Amino acid sequence: MKIVRRDYIKDGPGSIKMIPEEPDDLWVAYNLISKGDTVMAVTVRKVLREAASGGRDAERVKLKLEIVVEAVEYDKEGSVLRIRGKNILENEHVKIGAFHTLEVEQHRPFVLRKALNKFFENVLQAFLKHVDFKIVRCAVIASPGFTKDQFHRHLLLEAERKQLRTIIENKSRIVLVHTTSGYKHSLREVLDAPNVMNLIKDTKAAQEVRALKDFFDMLSNDPSRACYGPKHVEVAHERMAIQTLLITDDLFKNADVKTRKKYVDLVNSVKNSGGATHIFSSMHVSGERRTSSTDRNRSNFALSPPGP
């Protein structure tokens, strides 16, 4: 068996792309695939088309389908694996939910995704436990590929089946966002998504994202009005030239009491002089981005007002 690609999360969902190279590889695949898994492969399906004469001609079309497995059959004599299930991949020739049988043979690649139901159920329970729509503006489901769409369907179906009123009544506040990966750094893509920003535009998180964007824009377009690092920010403060101060909360947790007091006094002074301050959580993606753009010794930024 040739393994082309692995993509999985420990104790979570995962997929593997493989190519059976020997007859025994089909037997291995037969034992790997279980009911509820999904399998994606190129297949051939007979499609009826309108003919010029007004009749309908049958044509065999090659297309890619992904099905939720309902049954698997191993044909040893024919060296083929027949996998029957419902299609879940949008296609002009095969509707979602339509039954199809994929035939996997030697040297034909396919992608196996292990059953997501258990993973989805764990995420659903975490969603119910941690998402309180009395407090949050929206809940974002993000992923590369179709996982977000599959979970969203699972969430709404389970909400109807179990009559989960908190989800049913707030489904318009559940937003889907495409990201390039499932890792933490992709939260930046979530926060940049227009449909998310419209829902959280007056929240602290959105204000921080905008403030950070303003800083980087200023640094690129009008660098004389943007400064960073303790020394440069202190000079701007001495000149009463800070319009907006960006700072991370880890400076307030410094082991040195004098250092902590120094930055608390800086924040208070900027506020008292009419400036705006944004204290970023070092655990939040915007705080991480702000910190990573400099080194640990340059943990504050400032924007100055335009000159006369």
Steps between C-alpha positions, in 0.01 A plus 500: 500500500642837402418779744477829309390732782408489867296772669362433844461642851573290806173369647314692229411468134751403239546394142748300300551482124626163379551295187459119507799356314448129566185285521560457873485879539130487411447251783683738735277787384191281548596452865578869548170637369206498741137603480474875561842578351518705183685399186583731209609371161467558129216289362296452184126559495246464221336836428198564278524800266250660265573398140450723194220268389309575818578168661748428778843349453692320772858611552761373743659791685810493717458700821620526858259399778523471876260261669408414857561127517203272560641170373832363373548192281833342409508309170814287518455348154450834329755682722258781570355666807136615473404773743134601517371814664341844467674780313599806707701690238315757287498392136298598194432137413441345844286665766607512862335206675481285185630144530808397307743210501869582468720230352858513623755300303877465495691817414189720551546754781231568759468707816368344820367722776428318823155549650438853620187423702680449831715807441194706404315384810794607721508841330122533540523432874782756532290749300203457736724531804703804401289707258249722679312713248399736780865604509657427159404682181568211267650154486743430218553158346817509292704246310666430168298278268148384584537401868339824619199442274465141614513598867256786441251254350557260791449784748169613351367146452581408859347827621173412326508138612575583864311832498804699610330840517820699554629386158168508316425857612850629422595311183527829308787593734700191410746605229704281265848615396751335268857485633819368348567269796354376826777643714480791744671753273203473260292692755641808327306397189187462713538847647561647154185343353245775415199297619665454838611862534148623421364302794770601749581849371432672833672241722840526666644227275399685183635830631834333573517347153426839341755675722770251407415532130513880530846475654642281224337717234652808662839331524488436124343824379604766754783351711585832667171472693555143622753387757567182695728378775540647852750774410312641203163481675644672810629785283157536337341499846736769631396717206130430570480365146319169557158483340459121535704263716509124432643284777483136609386389843817298560673829587260533794599150615872569497683353800662839564267731696664816361446380144134423570446843657678670210254364244194548718601865540557528123150371422339730757695800375396442137136465606514815714643700211212396274671217314358155431652182640458139394625230736540177303478161665821309432278190461287660229601465135520879454725523806720223366525676165592826668767333713643290216550806282769621739718332760413447865673824600292717267148426615317825440398709200376855466332710234549875495244755384562660158719806493363850438 
